[in-house]
Coordinates of C-alpha atoms in Angstrom, one line a residue:
Chain A
X8 CA 3.5 87.8 -21.4
X9 CA 3.0 87.1 -25.9
X10 CA 3.3 84.1 -27.3
X11 CA 2.5 83.4 -31.3
X12 CA 2.6 79.7 -32.0
X13 CA 2.5 78.3 -35.6
X14 CA 0.2 82.0 -36.6
X15 CA -1.1 81.0 -40.8
X16 CA -2.3 84.7 -41.8
X17 CA -3.7 85.2 -45.6
X18 CA -3.7 88.6 -47.7
X19 CA -6.9 87.0 -49.3
X20 CA -5.8 83.7 -50.9
X21 CA -2.2 84.9 -50.7
X22 CA -0.5 83.5 -48.1
X23 CA 1.9 85.7 -46.0
X24 CA 2.8 83.8 -43.2
X25 CA 3.9 80.2 -42.3
X26 CA 4.3 78.9 -39.0
X27 CA 5.4 82.0 -37.2
X28 CA 5.9 81.4 -34.0
X29 CA 7.9 84.1 -30.9
X30 CA 6.9 84.9 -27.5
X31 CA 8.4 87.3 -25.0
X32 CA 8.2 88.0 -21.6
X33 CA 7.8 90.6 -18.9
X34 CA 9.6 93.7 -19.1
X35 CA 11.1 91.9 -22.4
X36 CA 12.8 94.9 -25.5
X37 CA 11.6 91.5 -28.6
X38 CA 12.5 92.5 -32.4
X39 CA 11.5 90.9 -35.7
X40 CA 13.9 91.5 -38.1
X41 CA 13.8 91.0 -42.2
X42 CA 13.7 92.6 -45.6
X43 CA 10.7 94.4 -46.5
X44 CA 8.1 92.1 -47.5
X45 CA 9.0 89.8 -45.4
X46 CA 6.2 89.6 -43.5
X47 CA 7.3 91.7 -40.4
X48 CA 4.3 94.3 -40.5
X49 CA 1.5 91.3 -40.8
X50 CA 3.0 89.1 -37.5
X51 CA 2.5 92.5 -35.7
X52 CA -1.6 93.0 -37.1
X53 CA -1.9 90.3 -37.2
X54 CA -1.5 90.0 -33.2
X55 CA -3.4 93.4 -32.7
X56 CA -6.7 91.3 -35.0
X57 CA -6.7 93.6 -38.3
X58 CA -5.2 90.4 -40.2
X59 CA -6.4 87.9 -37.5
X60 CA -4.2 84.4 -38.6
X61 CA -6.6 81.3 -40.0
X62 CA -4.9 79.0 -37.2
X63 CA -2.5 79.1 -34.7
X64 CA -2.9 81.3 -31.5
X65 CA -1.4 84.1 -29.8
X66 CA -1.7 84.4 -26.4
X67 CA -1.5 87.3 -24.1
X68 CA -0.8 87.2 -20.7
X69 CA -2.2 84.0 -20.5
X70 CA -5.6 84.1 -22.7
X71 CA -6.3 83.5 -26.1
X72 CA -6.9 86.8 -27.9
X73 CA -7.0 84.8 -31.2
X74 CA -9.5 86.6 -33.9
X75 CA -10.8 88.9 -31.1
X76 CA -11.7 92.5 -32.5
X77 CA -8.8 95.0 -32.8
X78 CA -10.6 97.0 -30.3
X79 CA -11.0 94.2 -27.4
X80 CA -7.4 93.6 -28.2
X81 CA -6.8 97.3 -27.9
X82 CA -7.8 97.7 -24.1
X83 CA -6.6 94.7 -22.9
X84 CA -3.2 97.1 -22.3
X85 CA -1.7 96.2 -26.7
X86 CA -0.6 99.8 -27.2
X87 CA 0.7 99.6 -31.3
X88 CA 2.3 102.8 -33.1
X89 CA 1.1 100.8 -36.6
X90 CA 4.2 101.2 -39.0
X91 CA 3.7 105.4 -40.7
X92 CA 2.2 106.8 -37.7
X93 CA -1.8 106.5 -38.8
X94 CA -2.2 109.9 -37.1
X95 CA -5.7 111.6 -37.4
X96 CA -4.8 114.5 -39.7
X97 CA -7.8 116.6 -39.2
X98 CA -7.5 116.0 -35.1
X99 CA -5.3 118.9 -33.1
X100 CA -2.3 116.4 -31.0
X101 CA -3.7 116.6 -27.6
X102 CA -7.4 114.8 -29.5
X103 CA -5.2 112.7 -31.2
X104 CA -3.1 111.5 -27.6
X105 CA -6.4 111.6 -25.9
X106 CA -7.8 108.8 -28.3
X107 CA -5.1 107.1 -27.2
X108 CA -7.0 106.0 -23.8
X109 CA -9.8 103.3 -25.6
X110 CA -11.9 102.3 -22.1
X111 CA -8.8 103.6 -19.4
X112 CA -9.9 106.5 -17.1
X113 CA -7.8 110.4 -18.6
X114 CA -4.8 110.7 -15.8
X115 CA -3.6 114.8 -16.7
X116 CA 0.1 113.3 -15.0
X117 CA 0.2 110.3 -16.5
X118 CA 0.1 113.0 -19.7
X119 CA 2.8 115.9 -18.2
X120 CA 4.9 112.6 -17.4
X121 CA 4.2 111.6 -21.1
X122 CA 5.4 115.5 -22.2
X123 CA 8.8 115.6 -20.4
X124 CA 10.0 112.1 -22.3
X125 CA 8.4 114.1 -25.3
X126 CA 8.6 118.0 -25.2
X127 CA 8.0 118.8 -28.2
X128 CA 4.5 116.5 -28.0
X129 CA 4.0 119.1 -24.9
X130 CA 4.1 122.3 -26.9
X131 CA 1.7 121.5 -29.9
X132 CA -1.2 119.9 -28.3
X133 CA -3.4 122.7 -30.0
X134 CA -2.0 122.3 -33.6
X135 CA -3.4 119.2 -35.9
X136 CA -1.9 116.1 -36.2
X137 CA -1.9 116.4 -40.0
X138 CA 0.7 119.1 -40.4
X139 CA 3.2 118.4 -38.1
X140 CA 5.9 116.3 -39.8
X141 CA 7.0 113.7 -39.5
X142 CA 9.5 113.0 -36.8
X143 CA 6.9 114.7 -34.3
X144 CA 3.7 112.4 -36.5
X145 CA 6.2 109.6 -34.6
X146 CA 6.5 111.1 -31.3
X147 CA 2.9 112.1 -30.9
X148 CA 2.0 108.1 -31.9
X149 CA 4.0 107.0 -29.7
X150 CA 3.1 109.5 -27.2
X151 CA -0.4 108.5 -28.3
X152 CA -0.1 104.4 -27.3
X153 CA 1.9 104.9 -23.5
X154 CA -1.3 106.9 -23.1
X155 CA -3.2 103.9 -21.1
X156 CA -0.2 102.2 -20.1
X157 CA 0.3 99.9 -21.5
X158 CA 1.2 96.1 -20.6
X159 CA 3.0 95.4 -24.4
X160 CA 4.1 97.5 -26.8
X161 CA 4.9 97.2 -30.2
X162 CA 6.6 100.0 -32.4
X163 CA 6.1 98.5 -35.9
X164 CA 9.3 100.3 -37.4
X165 CA 10.0 103.6 -35.5
X166 CA 11.9 105.6 -37.4
X167 CA 11.1 104.8 -40.6
X168 CA 10.5 108.1 -43.5
X169 CA 11.4 110.1 -41.8
X170 CA 14.7 113.0 -41.8
X171 CA 17.8 111.6 -41.4
X172 CA 18.9 114.1 -38.6
X173 CA 15.3 112.7 -36.7
X174 CA 16.2 109.4 -36.2
X175 CA 19.0 109.6 -33.6
X176 CA 15.8 111.4 -31.5
X177 CA 14.2 108.7 -32.5
X178 CA 16.3 105.8 -31.6
X179 CA 17.1 107.6 -28.5
X180 CA 13.0 108.4 -27.0
X181 CA 13.0 103.9 -28.6
X182 CA 15.5 103.7 -25.9
X183 CA 14.2 105.5 -22.9
X184 CA 11.2 103.2 -23.4
X185 CA 13.3 99.9 -23.8
X186 CA 14.7 101.4 -20.1
X187 CA 11.3 101.7 -18.6
X188 CA 10.3 98.8 -18.6
X189 CA 8.1 98.4 -20.8
X190 CA 7.6 94.6 -22.9
X191 CA 8.0 95.3 -26.0
X192 CA 8.0 93.9 -29.5
X193 CA 9.5 96.6 -31.9
X194 CA 9.5 95.6 -36.4
X195 CA 13.0 97.9 -36.8
X196 CA 15.3 97.6 -40.1
X197 CA 17.7 100.2 -38.1
X198 CA 19.9 97.5 -37.4
X199 CA 22.2 99.3 -35.2
X200 CA 18.9 100.3 -32.1
X201 CA 17.7 96.6 -32.4
X202 CA 21.1 95.2 -31.5
X203 CA 20.9 98.6 -29.1
X204 CA 17.8 97.0 -27.2
X205 CA 16.1 94.4 -28.1
X206 CA 17.3 90.8 -25.7
X207 CA 16.4 89.0 -28.5
X208 CA 15.8 89.2 -32.6
X209 CA 13.8 86.5 -34.5
X210 CA 15.2 86.7 -38.4
X211 CA 11.7 86.9 -40.9
X212 CA 12.6 85.6 -44.6
X213 CA 9.2 85.2 -46.7
X214 CA 6.7 84.8 -44.0
X215 CA 8.5 82.5 -42.0
X216 CA 11.2 82.6 -38.6
X217 CA 14.0 81.9 -39.9
X218 CA 16.6 82.7 -36.6
X219 CA 16.4 83.4 -32.6
X220 CA 19.5 85.4 -32.2
X221 CA 20.5 87.2 -29.4
X222 CA 21.8 90.2 -30.7
X223 CA 25.1 89.7 -29.8
X224 CA 24.9 87.3 -32.0
X225 CA 23.8 88.4 -34.3
X226 CA 26.7 91.3 -34.4
X227 CA 29.1 88.3 -34.8
X228 CA 27.7 87.1 -37.4
X229 CA 28.3 89.1 -40.6
X230 CA 26.5 86.6 -43.1
X231 CA 23.3 85.9 -40.8
X232 CA 23.3 89.7 -41.4
X233 CA 24.1 89.7 -45.3
X234 CA 22.2 87.1 -45.2
X235 CA 18.6 87.7 -44.0
X236 CA 19.1 91.6 -44.2
X237 CA 21.0 92.0 -47.3
X238 CA 23.8 94.1 -45.3
Chain B
X25 CA -8.4 136.9 -35.4
X26 CA -10.7 139.8 -34.4
X27 CA -11.8 139.6 -30.3
X28 CA -13.4 141.1 -27.5
X29 CA -11.5 140.8 -24.1
X30 CA -15.0 141.2 -21.3
X31 CA -15.6 140.1 -18.2
X32 CA -17.6 136.6 -18.3
X33 CA -15.7 135.5 -21.5
X34 CA -13.3 136.3 -24.9
X35 CA -16.2 136.7 -27.4
X36 CA -14.5 136.5 -31.2
X37 CA -15.9 136.8 -34.6
X38 CA -17.1 133.8 -34.4
X39 CA -19.2 134.1 -31.1
X40 CA -20.4 137.3 -32.3
X41 CA -22.4 136.5 -35.4
X42 CA -23.6 133.3 -33.8
X43 CA -24.6 135.9 -30.5
X44 CA -26.8 138.3 -33.4
X45 CA -27.9 135.7 -34.9
X46 CA -29.3 134.5 -31.9
X47 CA -30.4 138.0 -31.0
X48 CA -32.0 137.5 -34.7
X49 CA -34.8 134.5 -33.6
X50 CA -34.9 135.5 -30.5
X51 CA -36.7 139.6 -31.4
X52 CA -38.4 137.8 -34.9
X53 CA -41.7 137.8 -32.9
X54 CA -40.5 141.3 -31.7
X55 CA -40.0 143.2 -35.1
X56 CA -43.5 143.1 -35.9
X57 CA -43.5 140.6 -39.0
X58 CA -47.2 139.2 -39.1
X59 CA -48.6 136.0 -38.4
X60 CA -47.3 134.2 -42.2
X61 CA -43.8 135.1 -40.9
X62 CA -43.5 133.5 -37.9
X63 CA -45.2 130.7 -39.1
X64 CA -42.5 130.7 -40.9
X65 CA -39.9 130.8 -38.6
X66 CA -41.6 127.8 -36.8
X67 CA -41.4 126.0 -39.3
X68 CA -37.9 126.5 -41.2
X69 CA -36.4 125.8 -37.2
X70 CA -38.1 122.4 -37.1
X71 CA -36.5 121.7 -40.4
X72 CA -33.7 123.7 -39.7
X73 CA -32.9 121.1 -35.9
X74 CA -33.8 118.1 -38.2
X75 CA -30.8 119.9 -40.7
X76 CA -28.5 119.8 -37.4
X77 CA -29.7 115.7 -36.5
X78 CA -28.6 114.8 -39.8
X79 CA -25.6 116.9 -39.4
X80 CA -24.7 115.1 -35.9
X81 CA -24.1 111.8 -37.8
X82 CA -23.3 113.0 -41.4
X83 CA -20.9 116.5 -40.4
X84 CA -19.6 113.5 -37.3
X85 CA -19.6 110.2 -37.7
X86 CA -19.5 110.3 -42.1
X87 CA -22.7 108.4 -42.5
X88 CA -24.3 109.6 -45.5
X89 CA -27.9 108.7 -44.8
X90 CA -30.8 108.6 -47.2
X91 CA -32.5 108.2 -44.6
X92 CA -33.6 109.9 -42.1
X93 CA -36.5 111.4 -43.1
X94 CA -37.8 107.7 -40.6
X95 CA -37.8 109.0 -38.3
X96 CA -38.4 112.6 -38.3
X97 CA -41.9 110.9 -39.8
X98 CA -41.9 108.4 -37.1
X99 CA -41.2 111.1 -34.4
X100 CA -44.0 113.3 -36.3
X101 CA -46.7 110.0 -35.9
X102 CA -46.2 108.1 -32.5
X103 CA -46.8 112.5 -31.3
X104 CA -49.3 112.5 -33.2
X105 CA -50.6 109.1 -31.7
X106 CA -49.9 110.0 -28.5
X107 CA -52.1 113.6 -29.0
X108 CA -54.9 112.1 -31.0
X109 CA -56.0 108.4 -30.1
X110 CA -54.4 109.2 -26.0
X111 CA -55.1 111.7 -25.2
X112 CA -51.7 113.2 -24.3
X113 CA -49.9 116.5 -24.0
X114 CA -47.3 118.6 -26.2
X115 CA -44.8 117.7 -24.3
X116 CA -45.1 114.0 -23.5
X117 CA -45.8 113.8 -27.1
X118 CA -42.0 116.0 -27.7
X119 CA -41.2 112.5 -25.0
X120 CA -42.7 109.6 -27.2
X121 CA -41.3 111.2 -30.1
X122 CA -37.9 111.4 -28.6
X123 CA -38.6 108.0 -27.3
X124 CA -40.5 105.9 -29.6
X125 CA -37.2 106.8 -32.2
X126 CA -35.1 105.8 -30.0
X127 CA -36.4 102.4 -30.4
X128 CA -37.1 102.8 -33.9
X129 CA -33.5 103.4 -34.2
X130 CA -31.5 100.6 -33.3
X131 CA -33.8 98.6 -34.9
X132 CA -32.3 100.0 -38.1
X133 CA -29.9 101.3 -36.8
X134 CA -28.7 97.5 -36.0
X135 CA -28.5 96.9 -39.7
X136 CA -27.3 99.7 -41.2
X137 CA -23.7 100.5 -39.0
X138 CA -22.8 96.9 -40.0
X139 CA -23.0 97.3 -43.4
X140 CA -20.4 100.5 -44.9
X141 CA -19.2 102.2 -46.9
X142 CA -22.3 102.7 -50.5
X143 CA -23.2 99.5 -48.2
X144 CA -25.3 102.2 -45.6
X145 CA -26.6 105.2 -48.1
X146 CA -28.6 102.5 -50.0
X147 CA -29.5 100.9 -46.6
X148 CA -30.9 103.5 -45.5
X149 CA -32.0 104.5 -49.4
X150 CA -34.4 101.2 -49.0
X151 CA -35.0 102.0 -45.6
X152 CA -37.0 105.3 -45.8
X153 CA -39.2 103.3 -49.2
X154 CA -39.8 100.9 -47.3
X155 CA -41.0 103.5 -44.4
X156 CA -43.1 105.7 -47.1
X157 CA -44.6 102.4 -48.2
X158 CA -46.2 101.6 -45.7
X159 CA -47.6 104.2 -44.6
X160 CA -48.9 104.5 -47.6
X161 CA -50.3 101.2 -47.3
X162 CA -51.7 101.9 -44.1
X163 CA -53.4 104.0 -45.1
X164 CA -56.0 103.4 -41.9
X165 CA -53.6 104.2 -39.3
X166 CA -51.7 106.4 -41.1
X167 CA -54.1 108.4 -43.0
X168 CA -52.3 107.5 -45.9
X169 CA -50.8 110.3 -48.5
X170 CA -53.7 112.2 -47.4
X171 CA -53.0 113.0 -43.8
X172 CA -54.8 113.3 -40.5
X173 CA -55.5 116.6 -39.3
X174 CA -53.7 117.1 -35.9
X175 CA -55.2 119.2 -32.7
X176 CA -53.1 119.8 -30.0
X177 CA -54.1 120.7 -27.3
X178 CA -52.7 124.1 -25.0
X179 CA -49.7 123.9 -23.5
X180 CA -49.3 124.6 -20.2
X181 CA -46.0 126.5 -18.9
X182 CA -44.8 126.4 -15.6
X183 CA -44.9 129.8 -13.7
X184 CA -46.6 131.8 -17.2
X185 CA -49.8 129.4 -17.9
X186 CA -51.7 127.7 -20.5
X187 CA -51.0 128.5 -24.0
X188 CA -53.0 127.5 -27.8
X189 CA -50.3 127.0 -30.2
X190 CA -52.6 128.6 -32.4
X191 CA -50.9 131.2 -30.8
X192 CA -48.3 132.3 -33.8
X193 CA -46.0 133.8 -31.0
X194 CA -45.8 131.4 -28.4
X195 CA -46.6 128.6 -31.2
X196 CA -43.3 130.6 -32.6
X197 CA -41.1 130.7 -28.5
X198 CA -42.3 127.1 -28.2
X199 CA -40.7 125.7 -31.5
X200 CA -37.5 127.5 -30.8
X201 CA -37.6 126.5 -26.5
X202 CA -36.7 122.8 -28.1
X203 CA -35.1 123.6 -30.3
X204 CA -32.9 125.1 -28.3
X205 CA -32.2 122.7 -26.1
X206 CA -32.2 120.4 -29.2
X207 CA -28.5 121.6 -30.7
X208 CA -26.7 122.3 -26.9
X209 CA -27.5 118.8 -26.3
X210 CA -26.5 117.5 -29.5
X211 CA -23.7 120.5 -29.1
X212 CA -22.7 119.0 -25.3
X213 CA -22.7 115.4 -27.2
X214 CA -20.1 115.8 -30.3
X215 CA -17.6 118.2 -27.8
X216 CA -17.8 115.5 -25.2
X217 CA -15.0 112.4 -25.4
X218 CA -18.0 110.2 -27.3
X219 CA -18.2 112.8 -29.9
X220 CA -14.2 112.7 -30.4
X221 CA -14.5 109.0 -31.6
X222 CA -17.8 110.2 -33.6
X223 CA -15.1 112.5 -35.2
X224 CA -12.1 109.9 -35.4
X225 CA -14.5 107.5 -37.7
X226 CA -15.0 110.1 -39.7
X227 CA -11.3 110.0 -40.9
X228 CA -10.6 107.1 -40.0
X229 CA -12.5 104.0 -38.9
X230 CA -9.5 101.1 -38.9
X231 CA -7.8 103.9 -36.9
X232 CA -9.8 104.1 -34.2
X233 CA -10.8 100.4 -33.7
X234 CA -6.8 99.7 -33.6
X235 CA -6.4 102.2 -30.6
X236 CA -9.4 100.0 -28.8
X237 CA -13.0 101.4 -29.8
X238 CA -16.0 99.8 -30.4
X239 CA -16.7 101.4 -34.2
X240 CA -20.2 99.8 -34.2
X241 CA -20.7 100.6 -30.8
X242 CA -20.8 104.5 -31.4
X243 CA -22.0 104.3 -35.1
X244 CA -25.3 102.9 -33.4
X245 CA -24.8 106.4 -30.9
X246 CA -24.3 108.3 -33.3
X247 CA -27.8 106.8 -35.7
X248 CA -29.5 106.9 -32.6
X249 CA -29.0 109.9 -31.5
X250 CA -29.4 111.5 -35.1
X251 CA -32.9 110.0 -35.2
X252 CA -34.0 110.6 -32.5
X253 CA -34.0 114.7 -32.3
X254 CA -35.2 114.0 -36.1
X255 CA -38.3 112.5 -34.0
X256 CA -38.6 115.5 -32.5
X257 CA -37.7 117.3 -35.1
X258 CA -40.3 115.9 -37.1
X259 CA -43.8 116.4 -34.1
X260 CA -42.2 120.0 -33.9
X261 CA -42.8 120.7 -37.6
X262 CA -46.7 118.1 -37.0
X263 CA -47.6 120.7 -33.7
X264 CA -46.3 124.1 -36.0
X265 CA -48.1 122.6 -39.6
X266 CA -51.3 121.1 -38.0
X267 CA -50.9 118.0 -40.4
X268 CA -49.8 114.9 -41.3
X269 CA -49.7 112.6 -44.3
X270 CA -47.6 109.5 -45.0
X271 CA -45.8 111.8 -47.4
X272 CA -43.4 112.1 -44.3
X273 CA -41.4 109.2 -45.3
X274 CA -40.7 110.2 -48.5
X275 CA -37.3 110.4 -50.1
X276 CA -37.2 114.6 -51.4
X277 CA -38.1 115.2 -47.1
X278 CA -34.9 112.4 -46.7
X279 CA -33.2 114.3 -48.8
X280 CA -33.3 118.0 -47.7
X281 CA -31.5 117.5 -44.8
X282 CA -28.8 116.7 -46.5
X283 CA -29.3 120.2 -48.5
X284 CA -29.5 121.9 -45.8
X285 CA -26.4 120.4 -43.5
X286 CA -24.3 121.0 -47.5
X287 CA -25.5 124.4 -47.5
X288 CA -25.0 125.9 -44.2
X289 CA -22.0 123.5 -43.6
X290 CA -21.1 119.8 -42.3
X291 CA -19.6 119.4 -38.6
X292 CA -20.6 122.5 -37.0
X293 CA -24.7 121.9 -36.1
X294 CA -25.5 125.8 -36.7
X295 CA -24.9 125.4 -40.5
X296 CA -27.5 122.8 -41.4
X297 CA -30.0 125.1 -39.3
X298 CA -29.0 128.5 -41.4
X299 CA -29.0 125.9 -44.1
X300 CA -32.4 125.0 -43.4
X301 CA -33.5 128.5 -43.3
X302 CA -32.4 130.1 -47.0
X303 CA -32.7 126.9 -48.8
X304 CA -36.4 127.0 -47.4
X305 CA -37.5 131.3 -47.0
X306 CA -35.6 131.0 -51.3
X307 CA -38.1 128.6 -51.8
X308 CA -40.8 130.9 -50.1
X309 CA -40.1 134.1 -51.4
X310 CA -38.4 132.3 -55.3
X311 CA -41.8 131.0 -55.8
X312 CA -43.9 134.1 -55.6
X313 CA -41.8 135.5 -58.0
X314 CA -41.4 132.3 -61.1
X315 CA -43.1 129.4 -61.0
X316 CA -38.8 127.6 -61.7
X317 CA -38.1 128.6 -58.5
X318 CA -37.0 125.2 -57.2
X319 CA -34.5 125.5 -61.0
X320 CA -33.2 128.5 -59.4
X321 CA -32.4 127.3 -55.9
X322 CA -31.1 124.3 -57.5
X323 CA -28.2 125.7 -59.6
X324 CA -27.7 128.5 -56.6
X325 CA -27.3 125.1 -54.2
X326 CA -24.7 122.8 -57.4
X327 CA -22.2 126.3 -57.1
X328 CA -22.2 126.5 -53.9
X329 CA -21.6 122.5 -53.3
X330 CA -18.5 123.1 -56.5
X331 CA -17.4 126.5 -55.1
X332 CA -17.6 125.4 -51.3
X333 CA -17.8 122.4 -50.5
X334 CA -17.6 123.2 -46.6
X335 CA -20.9 125.3 -46.6
X336 CA -21.5 128.4 -46.0
X337 CA -19.6 128.3 -42.7
X338 CA -16.6 126.8 -44.7
X339 CA -16.5 129.6 -46.7
X340 CA -16.7 132.1 -43.4
X341 CA -14.1 130.4 -42.8
X342 CA -12.2 130.9 -45.3
X343 CA -12.8 134.9 -45.6
X344 CA -11.4 135.2 -41.8
X345 CA -8.0 133.0 -43.1
X346 CA -7.8 135.6 -46.6
X347 CA -8.6 138.6 -44.3
X348 CA -6.5 137.1 -41.2
X349 CA -3.1 137.2 -44.0
X350 CA -4.2 140.8 -45.8
X351 CA -3.6 141.7 -42.4
X352 CA -0.4 140.1 -41.8
X353 CA 1.3 140.6 -44.8
X354 CA 0.3 144.6 -44.4
X355 CA 1.9 145.0 -41.1
X356 CA 5.0 146.9 -41.3
X357 CA 8.1 144.6 -40.7
X358 CA 9.4 147.4 -37.9
X359 CA 12.4 148.6 -38.4
X360 CA 15.6 147.4 -36.6
X361 CA 18.1 150.4 -35.2
X362 CA 20.8 150.2 -33.9
X363 CA 23.0 152.7 -31.9
X364 CA 26.6 152.6 -32.9

């Protein structure tokens, strides 16, 4: 479904991603792991066209989307839950959710089903998104990405910056989304969550993919964990 | 907060205030204000529409345009040419003003909305300067700074008959009708899904792109819609004044809707109308008392912008919140009694 082939991405003169390649097949959950500054978020932004790569190709469902506008990429059916949630703080929760539709038609049944998954979101529809807690904002961001029933979901650090007490709830929701059959590319520092849901893990270091491992292999290899994650 | 439940719906305090303002506007000619105040009333309404059209762009998408006078002027001249050179009626004149402004706004918008942040402001200022220069240079067509006297033919209203715009009461109601319809259309636009995208762009363009919205296209829609209603306002002002000249394109005229919106309150549509009536009304009355009226009005505006950047409507909302808080704090919590 998603095929990233030898991309090189820059911020101005800074070369961030070096020859990065990875794949995510239909219904697969693929994780990108690495320390801070390894290039995980830049990889997500490259796929979304927010920081397009200078070389290499990104294919989605067989179509080359490299260099396409972010709006066009999103409308192909890629939902993005960015780091820090990126709400529209002055708008209500309901307005934030509706904004996730893009060009897709509004389906009230779909919204109701989303509220079953995110009951707290359904209770706060009229509240300004900026007044929600970090965990609630994360739920809104995830629900917003699911509004148009995307074929591929990009999750960038869903548990980052949350109160420790909220992490299990978000992890549980992430797990539920993963088992619901979505193709997911997830960037996460919470290794336990990744080990639970990922089919394949790409380990990033200094903007390069170092290793590709299964969760089982990673769990049993302390040396890799130490080298790439410092744990 | 205060609200009244009626068989046709709930009347909140804000709606009640709007209703009172609407009734005052409707009864303005009936309460015997005289011809001059009817003339001023019509003119202020046209300026209010001009302000509201600017608010549609600035208040909802965050694009600060200092070139709105171009649309005001294009609408005014397009209607004038339709009336004077092609013998059309006032309604056709308004339609021509609307369509001509759309055409110009699409052309200018394709350049302006691609430029980000301060660049957009500078581009709109340049557009206004160029338009004013062109209007002054081609004085054979525009009348230059001396202007053109515009004679508006009698207006036929279905079922009611034919009226002259020289009739102050008719002129007032004609303007009020056009302004109300325009405000209603703008309101429908800003509460539609398209309006929601406008607000999303105002809050964060990149997030809007990330969610799949073509930000440039939506900005262009806002720019064109805003320009088209400014064009109608320009045509109305010309009908009321019976005169037009090249200064319609000036930067001073471009600054007027900015001031109306800042005083009344942005992202409200109606705030700019209130701002226009207060500014123009104050200017008219203070100028009778002192020559320094511009200084006084300017100082009042400065205080307003510093004290309440969200304008009068922002002040009103803040006041309501404070009263609500006081009421809540002063309400004694019920005592808990237990049956032992």
